Short mmCIF file of C-alpha atoms in Angstrom, two decimals:
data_model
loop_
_atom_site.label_atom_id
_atom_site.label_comp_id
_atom_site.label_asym_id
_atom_site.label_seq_id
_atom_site.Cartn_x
_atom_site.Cartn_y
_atom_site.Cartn_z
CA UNK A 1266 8.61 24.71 -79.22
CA UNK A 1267 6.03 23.91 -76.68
CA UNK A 1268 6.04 20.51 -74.37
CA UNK A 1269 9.63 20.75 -75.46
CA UNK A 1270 13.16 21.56 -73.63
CA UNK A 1271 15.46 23.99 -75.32
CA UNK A 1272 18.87 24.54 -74.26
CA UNK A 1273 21.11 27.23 -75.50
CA UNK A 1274 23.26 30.10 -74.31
CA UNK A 1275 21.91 33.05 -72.84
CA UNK A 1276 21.80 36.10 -75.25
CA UNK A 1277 19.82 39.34 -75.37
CA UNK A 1278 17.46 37.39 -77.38
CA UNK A 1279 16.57 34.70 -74.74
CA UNK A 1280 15.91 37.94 -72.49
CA UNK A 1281 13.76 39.60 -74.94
CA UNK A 1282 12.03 36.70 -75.65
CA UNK A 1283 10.93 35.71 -71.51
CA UNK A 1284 9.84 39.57 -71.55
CA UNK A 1285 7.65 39.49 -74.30
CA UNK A 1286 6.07 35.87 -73.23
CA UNK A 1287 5.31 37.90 -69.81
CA UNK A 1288 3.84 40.92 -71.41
CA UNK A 1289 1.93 38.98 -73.75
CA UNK A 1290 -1.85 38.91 -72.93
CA UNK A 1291 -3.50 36.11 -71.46
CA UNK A 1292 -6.67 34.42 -73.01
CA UNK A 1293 -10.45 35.73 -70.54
CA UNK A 1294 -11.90 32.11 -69.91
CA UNK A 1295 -15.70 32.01 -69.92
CA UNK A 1296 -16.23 34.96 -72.07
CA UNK A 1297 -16.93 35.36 -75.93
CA UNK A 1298 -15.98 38.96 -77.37
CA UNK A 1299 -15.18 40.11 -80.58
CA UNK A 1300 -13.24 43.55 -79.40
CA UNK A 1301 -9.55 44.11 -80.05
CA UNK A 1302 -7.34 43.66 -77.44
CA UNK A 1303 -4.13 45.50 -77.56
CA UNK A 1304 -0.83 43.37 -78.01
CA UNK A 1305 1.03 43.78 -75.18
CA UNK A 1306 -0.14 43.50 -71.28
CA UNK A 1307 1.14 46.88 -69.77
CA UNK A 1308 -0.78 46.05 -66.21
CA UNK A 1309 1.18 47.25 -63.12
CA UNK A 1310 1.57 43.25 -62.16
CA UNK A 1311 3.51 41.64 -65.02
CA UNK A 1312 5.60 44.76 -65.64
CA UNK A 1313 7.00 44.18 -62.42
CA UNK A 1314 7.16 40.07 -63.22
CA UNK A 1315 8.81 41.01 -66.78
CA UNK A 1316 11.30 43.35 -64.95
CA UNK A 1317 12.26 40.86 -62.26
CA UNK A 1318 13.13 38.35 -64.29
CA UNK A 1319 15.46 40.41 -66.78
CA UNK A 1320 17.18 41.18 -63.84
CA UNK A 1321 17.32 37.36 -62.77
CA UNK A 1322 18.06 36.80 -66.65
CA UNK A 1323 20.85 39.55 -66.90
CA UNK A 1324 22.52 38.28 -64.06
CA UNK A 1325 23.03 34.61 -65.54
CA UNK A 1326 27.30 34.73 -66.70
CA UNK A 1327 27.84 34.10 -70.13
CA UNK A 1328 27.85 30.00 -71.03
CA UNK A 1329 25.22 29.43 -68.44
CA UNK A 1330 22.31 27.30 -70.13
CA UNK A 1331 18.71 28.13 -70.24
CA UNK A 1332 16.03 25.28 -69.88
CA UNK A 1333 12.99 25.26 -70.03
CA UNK A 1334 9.37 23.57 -70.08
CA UNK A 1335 6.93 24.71 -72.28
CA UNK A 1336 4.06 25.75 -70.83
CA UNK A 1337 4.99 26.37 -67.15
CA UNK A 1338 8.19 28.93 -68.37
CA UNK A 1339 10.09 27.81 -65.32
CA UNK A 1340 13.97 28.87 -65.89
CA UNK A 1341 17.29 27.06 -64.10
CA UNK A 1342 20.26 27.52 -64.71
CA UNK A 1343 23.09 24.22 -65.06
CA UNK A 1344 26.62 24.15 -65.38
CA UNK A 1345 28.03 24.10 -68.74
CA UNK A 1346 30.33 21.19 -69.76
CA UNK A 1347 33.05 21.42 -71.78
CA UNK A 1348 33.70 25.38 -71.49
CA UNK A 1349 36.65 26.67 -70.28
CA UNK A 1350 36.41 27.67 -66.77
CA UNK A 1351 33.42 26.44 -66.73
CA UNK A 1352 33.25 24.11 -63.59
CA UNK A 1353 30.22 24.47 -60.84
CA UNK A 1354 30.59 26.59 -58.01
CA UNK A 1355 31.16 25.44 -54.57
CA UNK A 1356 28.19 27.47 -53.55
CA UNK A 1357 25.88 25.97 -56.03
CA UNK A 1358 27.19 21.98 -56.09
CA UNK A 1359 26.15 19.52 -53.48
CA UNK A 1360 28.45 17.91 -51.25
CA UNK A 1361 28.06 14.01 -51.49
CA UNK A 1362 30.45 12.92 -49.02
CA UNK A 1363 28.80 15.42 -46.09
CA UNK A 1364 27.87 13.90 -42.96
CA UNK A 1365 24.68 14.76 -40.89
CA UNK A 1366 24.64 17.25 -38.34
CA UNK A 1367 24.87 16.01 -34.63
CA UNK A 1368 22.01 15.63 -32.39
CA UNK A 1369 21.78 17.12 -29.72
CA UNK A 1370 21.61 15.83 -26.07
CA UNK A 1371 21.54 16.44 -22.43
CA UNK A 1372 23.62 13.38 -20.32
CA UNK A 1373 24.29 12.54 -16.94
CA UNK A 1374 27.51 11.75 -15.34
CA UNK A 1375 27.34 7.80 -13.98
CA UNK A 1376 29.55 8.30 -10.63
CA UNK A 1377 29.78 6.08 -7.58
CA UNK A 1378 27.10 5.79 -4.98
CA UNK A 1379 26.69 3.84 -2.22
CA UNK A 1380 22.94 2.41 -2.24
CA UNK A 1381 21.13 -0.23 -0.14
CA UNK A 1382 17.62 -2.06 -1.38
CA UNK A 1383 15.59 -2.02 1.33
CA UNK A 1384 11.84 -3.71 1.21
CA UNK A 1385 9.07 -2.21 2.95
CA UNK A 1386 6.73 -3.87 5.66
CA UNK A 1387 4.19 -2.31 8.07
CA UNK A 1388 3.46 -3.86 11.81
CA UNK A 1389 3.10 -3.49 15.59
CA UNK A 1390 5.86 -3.19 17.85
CA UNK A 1391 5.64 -5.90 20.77
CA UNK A 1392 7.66 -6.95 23.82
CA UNK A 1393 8.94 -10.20 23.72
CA UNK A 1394 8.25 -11.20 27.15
CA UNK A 1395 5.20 -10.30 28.99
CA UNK A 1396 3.91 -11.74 32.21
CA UNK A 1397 0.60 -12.04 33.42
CA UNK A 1398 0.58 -11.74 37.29
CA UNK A 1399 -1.31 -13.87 38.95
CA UNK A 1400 -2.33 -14.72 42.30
CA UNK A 1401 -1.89 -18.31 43.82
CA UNK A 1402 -3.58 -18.38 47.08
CA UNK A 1403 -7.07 -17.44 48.14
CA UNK A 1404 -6.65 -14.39 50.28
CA UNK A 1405 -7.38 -10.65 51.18
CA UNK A 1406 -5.33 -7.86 49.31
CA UNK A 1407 -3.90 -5.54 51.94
CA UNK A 1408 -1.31 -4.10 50.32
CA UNK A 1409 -0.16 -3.14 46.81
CA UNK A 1410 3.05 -1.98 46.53
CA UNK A 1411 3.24 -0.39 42.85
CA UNK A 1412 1.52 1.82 40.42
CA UNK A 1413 0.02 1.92 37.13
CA UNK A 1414 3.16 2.56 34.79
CA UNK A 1415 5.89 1.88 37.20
CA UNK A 1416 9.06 -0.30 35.79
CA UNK A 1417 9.92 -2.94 38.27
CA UNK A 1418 13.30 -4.91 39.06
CA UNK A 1419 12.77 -8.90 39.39
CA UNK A 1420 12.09 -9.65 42.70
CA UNK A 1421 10.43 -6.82 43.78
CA UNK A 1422 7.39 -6.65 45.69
CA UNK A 1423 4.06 -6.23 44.26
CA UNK A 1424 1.54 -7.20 46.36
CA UNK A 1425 0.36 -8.64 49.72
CA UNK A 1426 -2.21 -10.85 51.27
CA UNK A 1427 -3.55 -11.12 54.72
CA UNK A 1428 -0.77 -13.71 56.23
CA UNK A 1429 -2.68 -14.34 59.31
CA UNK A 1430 -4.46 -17.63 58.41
CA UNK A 1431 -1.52 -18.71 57.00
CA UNK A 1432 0.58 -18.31 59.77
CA UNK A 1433 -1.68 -20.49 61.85
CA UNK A 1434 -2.10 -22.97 59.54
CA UNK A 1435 1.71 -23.03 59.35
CA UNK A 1436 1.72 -23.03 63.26
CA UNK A 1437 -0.66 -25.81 63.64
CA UNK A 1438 0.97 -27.85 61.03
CA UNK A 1439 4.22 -27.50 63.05
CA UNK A 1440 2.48 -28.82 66.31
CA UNK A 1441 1.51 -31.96 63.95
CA UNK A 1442 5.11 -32.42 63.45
CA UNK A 1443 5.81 -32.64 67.09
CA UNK A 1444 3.33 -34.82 67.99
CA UNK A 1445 4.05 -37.44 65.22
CA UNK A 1446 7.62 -36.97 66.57
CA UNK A 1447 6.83 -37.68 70.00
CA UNK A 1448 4.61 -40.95 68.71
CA UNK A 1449 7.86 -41.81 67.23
CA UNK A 1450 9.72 -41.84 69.98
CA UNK A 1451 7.05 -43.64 72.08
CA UNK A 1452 6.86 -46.60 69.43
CA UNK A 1453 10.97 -46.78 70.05
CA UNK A 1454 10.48 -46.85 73.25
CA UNK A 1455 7.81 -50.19 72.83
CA UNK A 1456 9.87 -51.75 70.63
CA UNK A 1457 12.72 -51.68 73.21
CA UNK A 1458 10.19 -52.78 75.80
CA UNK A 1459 8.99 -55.67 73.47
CA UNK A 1460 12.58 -56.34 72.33
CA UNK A 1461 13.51 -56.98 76.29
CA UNK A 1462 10.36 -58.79 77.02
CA UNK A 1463 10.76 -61.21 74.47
CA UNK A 1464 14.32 -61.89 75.32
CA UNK A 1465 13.08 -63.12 78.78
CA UNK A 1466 10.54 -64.89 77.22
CA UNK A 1467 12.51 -66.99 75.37
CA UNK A 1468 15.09 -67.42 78.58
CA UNK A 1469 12.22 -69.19 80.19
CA UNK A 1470 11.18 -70.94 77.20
CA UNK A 1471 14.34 -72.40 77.16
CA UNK A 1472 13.76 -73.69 80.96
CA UNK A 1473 11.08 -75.04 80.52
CA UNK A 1474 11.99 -77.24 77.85
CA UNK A 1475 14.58 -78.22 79.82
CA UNK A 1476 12.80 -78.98 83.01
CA UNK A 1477 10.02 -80.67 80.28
CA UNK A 1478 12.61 -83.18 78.95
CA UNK A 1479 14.11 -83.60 82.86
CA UNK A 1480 10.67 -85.04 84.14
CA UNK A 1481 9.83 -87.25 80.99
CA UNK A 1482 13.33 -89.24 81.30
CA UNK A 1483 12.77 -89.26 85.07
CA UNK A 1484 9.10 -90.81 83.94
CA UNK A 1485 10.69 -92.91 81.94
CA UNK A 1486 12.46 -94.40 84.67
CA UNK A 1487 9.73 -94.23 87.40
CA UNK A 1488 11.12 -91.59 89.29
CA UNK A 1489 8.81 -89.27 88.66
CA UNK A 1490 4.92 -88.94 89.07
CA UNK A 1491 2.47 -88.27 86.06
CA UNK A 1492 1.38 -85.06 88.00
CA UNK A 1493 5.10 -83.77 87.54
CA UNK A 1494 4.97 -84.82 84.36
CA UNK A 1495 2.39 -82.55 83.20
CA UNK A 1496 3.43 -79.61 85.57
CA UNK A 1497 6.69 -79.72 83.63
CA UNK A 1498 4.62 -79.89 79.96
CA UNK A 1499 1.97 -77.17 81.21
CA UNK A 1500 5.05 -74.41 82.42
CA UNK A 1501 6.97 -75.13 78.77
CA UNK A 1502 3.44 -74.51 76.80
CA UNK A 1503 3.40 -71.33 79.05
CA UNK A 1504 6.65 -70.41 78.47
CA UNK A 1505 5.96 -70.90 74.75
CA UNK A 1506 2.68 -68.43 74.47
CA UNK A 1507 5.03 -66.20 76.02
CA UNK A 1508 7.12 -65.82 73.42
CA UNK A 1509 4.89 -65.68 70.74
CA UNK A 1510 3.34 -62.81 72.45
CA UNK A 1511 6.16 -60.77 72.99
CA UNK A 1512 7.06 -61.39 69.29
CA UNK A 1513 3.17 -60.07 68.61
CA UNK A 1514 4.05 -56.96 71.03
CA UNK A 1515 7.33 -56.26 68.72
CA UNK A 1516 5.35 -56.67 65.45
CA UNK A 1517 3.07 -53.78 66.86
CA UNK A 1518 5.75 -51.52 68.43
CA UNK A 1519 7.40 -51.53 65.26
CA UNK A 1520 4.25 -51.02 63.09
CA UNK A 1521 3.73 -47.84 65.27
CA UNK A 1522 7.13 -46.70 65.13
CA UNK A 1523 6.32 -47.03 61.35
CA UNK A 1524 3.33 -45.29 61.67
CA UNK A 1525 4.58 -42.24 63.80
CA UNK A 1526 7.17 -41.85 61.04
CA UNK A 1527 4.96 -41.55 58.65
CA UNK A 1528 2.80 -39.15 60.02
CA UNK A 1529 5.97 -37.14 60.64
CA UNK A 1530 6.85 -37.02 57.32
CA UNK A 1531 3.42 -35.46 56.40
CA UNK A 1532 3.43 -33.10 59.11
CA UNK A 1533 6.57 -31.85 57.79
CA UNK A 1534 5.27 -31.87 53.76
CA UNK A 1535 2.10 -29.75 55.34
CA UNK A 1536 4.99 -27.71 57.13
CA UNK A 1537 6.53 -27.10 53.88
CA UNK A 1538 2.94 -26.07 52.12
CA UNK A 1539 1.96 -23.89 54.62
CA UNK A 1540 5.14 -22.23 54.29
CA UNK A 1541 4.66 -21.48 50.51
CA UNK A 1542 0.97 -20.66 51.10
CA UNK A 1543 2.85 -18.14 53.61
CA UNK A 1544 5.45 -17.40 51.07
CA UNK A 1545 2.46 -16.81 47.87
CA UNK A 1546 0.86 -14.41 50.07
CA UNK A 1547 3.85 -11.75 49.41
CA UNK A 1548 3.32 -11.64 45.45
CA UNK A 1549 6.84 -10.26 43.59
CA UNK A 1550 7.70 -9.51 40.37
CA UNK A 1551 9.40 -12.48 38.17
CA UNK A 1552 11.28 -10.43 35.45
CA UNK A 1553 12.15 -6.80 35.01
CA UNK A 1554 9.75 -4.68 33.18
CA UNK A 1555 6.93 -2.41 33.37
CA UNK A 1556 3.00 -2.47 34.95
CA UNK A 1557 1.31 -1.05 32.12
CA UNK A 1558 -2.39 -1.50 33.88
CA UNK A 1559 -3.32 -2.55 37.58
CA UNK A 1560 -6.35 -4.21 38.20
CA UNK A 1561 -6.70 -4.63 42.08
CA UNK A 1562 -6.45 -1.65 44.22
CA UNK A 1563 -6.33 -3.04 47.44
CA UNK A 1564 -8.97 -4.61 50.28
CA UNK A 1565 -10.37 -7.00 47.40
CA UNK A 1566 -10.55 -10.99 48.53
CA UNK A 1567 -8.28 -12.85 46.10
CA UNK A 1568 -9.42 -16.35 44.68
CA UNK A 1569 -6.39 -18.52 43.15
CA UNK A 1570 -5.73 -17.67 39.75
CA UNK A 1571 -7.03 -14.22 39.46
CA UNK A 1572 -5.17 -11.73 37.69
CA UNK A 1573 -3.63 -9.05 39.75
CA UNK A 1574 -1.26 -6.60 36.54
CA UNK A 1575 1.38 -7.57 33.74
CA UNK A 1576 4.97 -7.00 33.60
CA UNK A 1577 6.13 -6.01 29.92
CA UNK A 1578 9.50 -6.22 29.05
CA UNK A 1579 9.75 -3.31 27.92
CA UNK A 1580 13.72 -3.26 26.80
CA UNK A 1581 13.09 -6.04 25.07
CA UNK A 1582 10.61 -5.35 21.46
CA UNK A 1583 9.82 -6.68 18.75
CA UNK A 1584 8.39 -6.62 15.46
CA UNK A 1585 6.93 -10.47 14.36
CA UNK A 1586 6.45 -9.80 9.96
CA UNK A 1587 4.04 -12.36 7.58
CA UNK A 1588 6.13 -12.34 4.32
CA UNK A 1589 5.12 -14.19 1.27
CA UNK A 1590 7.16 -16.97 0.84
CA UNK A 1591 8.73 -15.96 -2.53
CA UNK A 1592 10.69 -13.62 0.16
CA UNK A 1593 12.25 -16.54 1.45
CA UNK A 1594 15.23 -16.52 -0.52
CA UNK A 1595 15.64 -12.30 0.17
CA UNK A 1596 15.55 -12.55 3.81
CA UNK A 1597 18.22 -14.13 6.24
CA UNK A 1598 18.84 -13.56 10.07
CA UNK A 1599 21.18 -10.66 11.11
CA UNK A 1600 19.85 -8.29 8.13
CA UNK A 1601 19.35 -4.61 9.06
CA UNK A 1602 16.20 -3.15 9.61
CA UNK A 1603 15.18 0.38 9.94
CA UNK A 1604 12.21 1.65 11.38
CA UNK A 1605 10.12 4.63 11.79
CA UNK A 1606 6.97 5.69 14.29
CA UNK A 1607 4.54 8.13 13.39
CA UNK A 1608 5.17 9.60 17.20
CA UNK A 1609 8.96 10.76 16.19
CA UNK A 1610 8.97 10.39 12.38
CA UNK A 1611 12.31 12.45 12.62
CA UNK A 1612 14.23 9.84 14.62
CA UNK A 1613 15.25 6.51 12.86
CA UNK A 1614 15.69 3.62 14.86
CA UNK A 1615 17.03 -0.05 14.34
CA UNK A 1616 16.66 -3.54 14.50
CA UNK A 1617 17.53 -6.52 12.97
CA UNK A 1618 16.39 -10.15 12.06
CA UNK A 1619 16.98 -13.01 14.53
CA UNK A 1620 14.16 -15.41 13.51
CA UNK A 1621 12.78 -16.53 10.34
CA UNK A 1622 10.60 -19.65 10.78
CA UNK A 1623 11.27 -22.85 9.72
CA UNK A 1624 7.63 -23.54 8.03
CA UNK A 1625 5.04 -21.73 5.73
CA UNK A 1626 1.72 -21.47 7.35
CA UNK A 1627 -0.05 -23.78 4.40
CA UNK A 1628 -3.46 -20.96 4.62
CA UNK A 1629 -1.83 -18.01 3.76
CA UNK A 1630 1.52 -18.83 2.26
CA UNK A 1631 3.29 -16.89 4.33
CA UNK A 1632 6.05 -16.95 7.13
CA UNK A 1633 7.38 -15.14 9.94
CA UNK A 1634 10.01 -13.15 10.34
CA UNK A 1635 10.80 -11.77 13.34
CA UNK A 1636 12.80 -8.53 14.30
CA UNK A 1637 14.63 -8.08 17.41
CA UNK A 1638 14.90 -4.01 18.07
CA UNK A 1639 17.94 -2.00 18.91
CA UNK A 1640 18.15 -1.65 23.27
CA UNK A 1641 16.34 2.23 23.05
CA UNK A 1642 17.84 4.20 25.78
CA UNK A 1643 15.59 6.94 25.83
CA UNK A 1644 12.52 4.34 25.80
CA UNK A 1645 10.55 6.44 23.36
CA UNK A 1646 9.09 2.80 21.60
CA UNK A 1647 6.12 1.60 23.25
CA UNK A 1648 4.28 -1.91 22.64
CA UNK A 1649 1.66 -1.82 20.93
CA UNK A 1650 2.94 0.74 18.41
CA UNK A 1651 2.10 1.02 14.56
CA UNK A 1652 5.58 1.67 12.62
CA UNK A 1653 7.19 1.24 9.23
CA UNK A 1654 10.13 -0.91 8.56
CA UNK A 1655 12.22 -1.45 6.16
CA UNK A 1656 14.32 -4.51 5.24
CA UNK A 1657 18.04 -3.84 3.80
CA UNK A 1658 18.11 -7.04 1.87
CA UNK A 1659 21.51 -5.44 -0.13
CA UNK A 1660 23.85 -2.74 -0.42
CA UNK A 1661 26.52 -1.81 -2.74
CA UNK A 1662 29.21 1.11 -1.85
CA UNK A 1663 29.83 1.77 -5.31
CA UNK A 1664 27.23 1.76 -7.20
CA UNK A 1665 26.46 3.01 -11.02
CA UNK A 1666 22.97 4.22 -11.07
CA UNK A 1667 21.49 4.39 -14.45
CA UNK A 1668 18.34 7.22 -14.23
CA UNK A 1669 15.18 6.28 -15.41
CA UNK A 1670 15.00 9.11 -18.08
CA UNK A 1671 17.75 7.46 -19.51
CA UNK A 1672 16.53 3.92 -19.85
CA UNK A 1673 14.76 2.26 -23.47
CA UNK A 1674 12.94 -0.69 -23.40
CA UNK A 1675 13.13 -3.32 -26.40
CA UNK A 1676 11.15 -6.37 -26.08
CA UNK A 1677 11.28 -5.88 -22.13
CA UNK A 1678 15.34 -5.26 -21.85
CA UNK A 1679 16.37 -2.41 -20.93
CA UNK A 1680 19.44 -0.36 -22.27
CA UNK A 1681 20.69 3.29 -22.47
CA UNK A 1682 23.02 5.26 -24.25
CA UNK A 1683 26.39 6.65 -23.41
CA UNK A 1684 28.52 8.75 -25.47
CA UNK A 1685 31.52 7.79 -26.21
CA UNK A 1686 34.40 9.52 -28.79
CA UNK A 1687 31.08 11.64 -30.11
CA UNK A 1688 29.03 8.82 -30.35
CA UNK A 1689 25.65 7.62 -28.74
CA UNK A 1690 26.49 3.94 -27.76
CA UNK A 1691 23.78 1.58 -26.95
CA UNK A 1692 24.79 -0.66 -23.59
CA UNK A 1693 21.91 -3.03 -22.59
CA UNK A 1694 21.68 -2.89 -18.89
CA UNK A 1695 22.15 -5.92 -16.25
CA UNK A 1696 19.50 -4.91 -13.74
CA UNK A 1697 20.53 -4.30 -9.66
CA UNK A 1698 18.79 -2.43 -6.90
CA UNK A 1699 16.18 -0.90 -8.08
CA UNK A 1700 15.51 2.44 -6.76
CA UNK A 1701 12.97 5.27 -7.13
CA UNK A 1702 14.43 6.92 -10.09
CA UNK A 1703 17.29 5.08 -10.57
CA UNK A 1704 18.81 1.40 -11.95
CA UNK A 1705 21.76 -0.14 -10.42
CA UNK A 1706 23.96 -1.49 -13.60
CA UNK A 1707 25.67 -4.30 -12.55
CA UNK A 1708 27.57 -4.80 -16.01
CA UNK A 1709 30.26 -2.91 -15.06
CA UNK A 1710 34.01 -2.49 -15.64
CA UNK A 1711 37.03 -0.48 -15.05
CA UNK A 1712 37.58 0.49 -18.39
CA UNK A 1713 35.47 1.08 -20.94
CA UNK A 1714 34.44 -1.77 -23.35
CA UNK A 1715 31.27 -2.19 -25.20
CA UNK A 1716 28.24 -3.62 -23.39
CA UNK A 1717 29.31 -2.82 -19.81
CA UNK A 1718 29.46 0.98 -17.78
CA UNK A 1719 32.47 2.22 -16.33
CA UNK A 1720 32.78 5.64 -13.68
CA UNK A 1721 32.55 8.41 -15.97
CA UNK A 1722 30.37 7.69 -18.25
CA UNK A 1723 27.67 10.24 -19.82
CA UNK A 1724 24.33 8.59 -19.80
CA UNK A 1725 21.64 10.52 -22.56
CA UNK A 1726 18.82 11.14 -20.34
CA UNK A 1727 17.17 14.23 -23.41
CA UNK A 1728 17.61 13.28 -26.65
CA UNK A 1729 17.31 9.34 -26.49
CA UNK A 1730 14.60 9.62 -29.61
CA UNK A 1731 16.64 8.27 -33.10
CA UNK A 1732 19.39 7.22 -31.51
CA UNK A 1733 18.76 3.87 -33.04
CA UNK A 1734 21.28 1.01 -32.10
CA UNK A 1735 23.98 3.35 -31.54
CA UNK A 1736 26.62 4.65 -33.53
CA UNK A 1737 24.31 8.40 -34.26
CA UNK A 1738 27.04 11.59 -33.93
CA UNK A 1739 25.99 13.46 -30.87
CA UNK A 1740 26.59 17.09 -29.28
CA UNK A 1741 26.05 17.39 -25.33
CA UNK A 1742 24.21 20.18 -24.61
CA UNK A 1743 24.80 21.32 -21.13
CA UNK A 1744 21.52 22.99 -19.09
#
């Protein structure tokens, strides 16, 4: 019956039935006729339907059951119950209790490296002493003992100034000392004079006092005349002037004495300029380095102060870096610093920190670091140079490197997977170095434990896709 399922065992009717139902004719939709049409359909087309499904039909084993939908015809076949013998194939029963099949992956083996993180910084080599020569005296060049480019040893000669005024000066200067010597000895010489005078002065003083008080007791007692008298009182007030003049002629040799000294002293201070006016005129070099422009020649007149070169110190560069200050905490004194010129970008050459400042300039919010440079033998670095540097602000001999092929992100953490026993095992990663293409894992351990990496392990880096949290059966597919 139609819209109904029958079930029932196949015989040659059931066979002869499904052929006939294919042979049969089918209704012409859209047309009206009133012709006979023959009974059976003998077209090319469902002959070969009818005969297929016989043979489908015929090969069905006894027992098997038949169902089927009305209209659409469709036949399948079901295992019997309750036959004998009658269980399901293995070919033709489902297997509940099979597991998927394994993806498949490419990995990468984690093994030890030894990696350094180095930051990157741009600036211009300079020497960290420099010297502007300059000239102290006024004077005309005559000679100028280097060249353009030369390196010079402290003390050596540079230059030279006509010495002849000074040397006269200096002469003249030296007579000056002579003569104030010579005054010197003349106001001794007074003094002595004065000293001597004064003594005598004073020996008469003292006679005439006495010869004074003599003729005023001999008054006293009439024995002597007023005209004595006052001889004896006018040779003591002699006697007394004397003295105080030779004490005035002692004041005044020993005020010149003083005097003559004095102007010894600054014949001998102008003795000592004049012989370092003498001394500026020969111009030498005050540290070792090199004259990387002249600007005399020779012949010019020289006013104090002008420039004459500069000495660089050359074996001694550096490179002065403005880092923002959230560097601070990366950067400390004796880190390594490599460094490349565009002028020998095969060569590699060194440096390392040996200032930081103390303070943030408060404009820019930045500070200096500043980097001494290996001694360079050959001399190949020049101030003034542009180079690249980079900072090693760490390092780690043994390092896991996780690739970043291999690395997921979920809500901004990163993990990978490793495979472990079959297995894709999710281990979220504890961020290092970070390099080009690679991830320092610094959750690591010896052996292998959930949630850290260990030497050995095989990182997915193709296949990562619906591996889920870990757990999914995989195959490693080598390339």
């Amino acid at each position: 019956m139609r819209g109904r399922m029958q079930t029932g065992k196949i015989t040659s009717t059931h066979v002869t039935s499904v052929v006939l139902r294919t042979l049969a004719p089918r209704p012409v939709v859209g047309r009206r006729t009133r012709s006979t049409r023959p009974l059976l359909d003998f077209s090319p087309v469902s002959c070969a339907v009818a005969l297929a499904l016989a043979s489908f039909l015929g090969a069905c084993k006894p027992g098997d059951k038949v169902t089927g939908e009305g209209e659409q015809g469709s036949k399948t076949s079901a295992p019997a119950s309750g036959q004998e013998g009658g269980g399901a194939s293995p070919a033709n029963k489902a297997e509940p209790g099979k597991s998927k099949a394994p993806r498949l992956v490419r990995v990468s083996e984690l093994e030890p490296q030894a990696i350094e993180e180095r930051l990157p910084c741009t600036s211009h080599i300079e020497a960290l002493h420099s010297v502007d020569i300059l000239a102290q005296v006024r004077g005309q060049l005559k000679a100028v003992a280097v060249r353009e480019g030369a390196e010079v040893q402290a003390g050596a000669l540079l230059f030279e100034l006509d010495r002849s005024e000074p040397e006269l000066q200096l002469a003249a200067t030296k007579n000056r000392v002579k003569n104030a010597e010579n005054q010197a000895k003349d106001a001794e010489l007074a003094i002595a004079e004065a000293k001597d005078r004064l003594a005598q002065t004073r020996i008469d003083l003292d006679q005439a006092k006495r010869s004074f008080d003599r003729r005023k007791e001999s008054a006293a007692q009439s024995l002597a005349s007023d005209a004595q008298l006052e001889d004896a009182q006018l040779a003591y007030d002699k006697a007394k002037n004397a003295v105080d003049l030779a004490e005035s002629s002692l004041r005044i040799a020993e005020h010149g004495l003083i005097k003559a000294q004095t102007e010894h002293e600054a014949a001998l201070i102008q003795v000592r300029i004049q012989e370092r006016i003498l001394a500026d005129s020969t111009i030498v070099a005050p540290i070792q380095g090199v004259i990387p422009e002249l600007l005399v020649r020779g012949g010019e007149w020289i006013a104090p102060l002008g420039k004459l070169c500069t000495i660089v110190a050359s074996d001694k560069l550096v490179l002065n870096l403005r880092r923002p200050q959230k560097e601070l905490g990366r950067l400390a004194v004796g880190q390594r610093v490599d460094i490349e010129v565009d002028a020998w970008p095969e060569r590699r050459f060194r440096g390392s920190i040996d200032l930081i400042s103390p303070v943030v300039d408060a404009d820019t919010g930045s500070f200096r670091a500043r980097v001494r440079i290996d001694v360079d033998e050959e001399k190949s670095l020049r101030p003034g140079m542009f180079c690249r540097a980079w900072i090693v602000t760490g390092t780690n001999p043994e390092a896991l490197l996780i690739p970043k092929e291999a690395i997921v992100y979920e809500a901004e953490q990163p993990y990978a997977f490793v495979v472990r026993d079959g297995k894709a095992e999710r281990i979220t990663i504890d961020r290092g170095i970070d390099l080009k293409d690679a991830v320092e894992a610094r959750n690591v351990a010896a052996e292998a434990h959930p949630g850290a990496f260990v030497k050995g392990d095989q990182v997915v880096v193709v296949g990562v896709d619906g591996l889920a949290t870990g757990g999914v059966p995989v195959q490693v597919v080598k390339s």
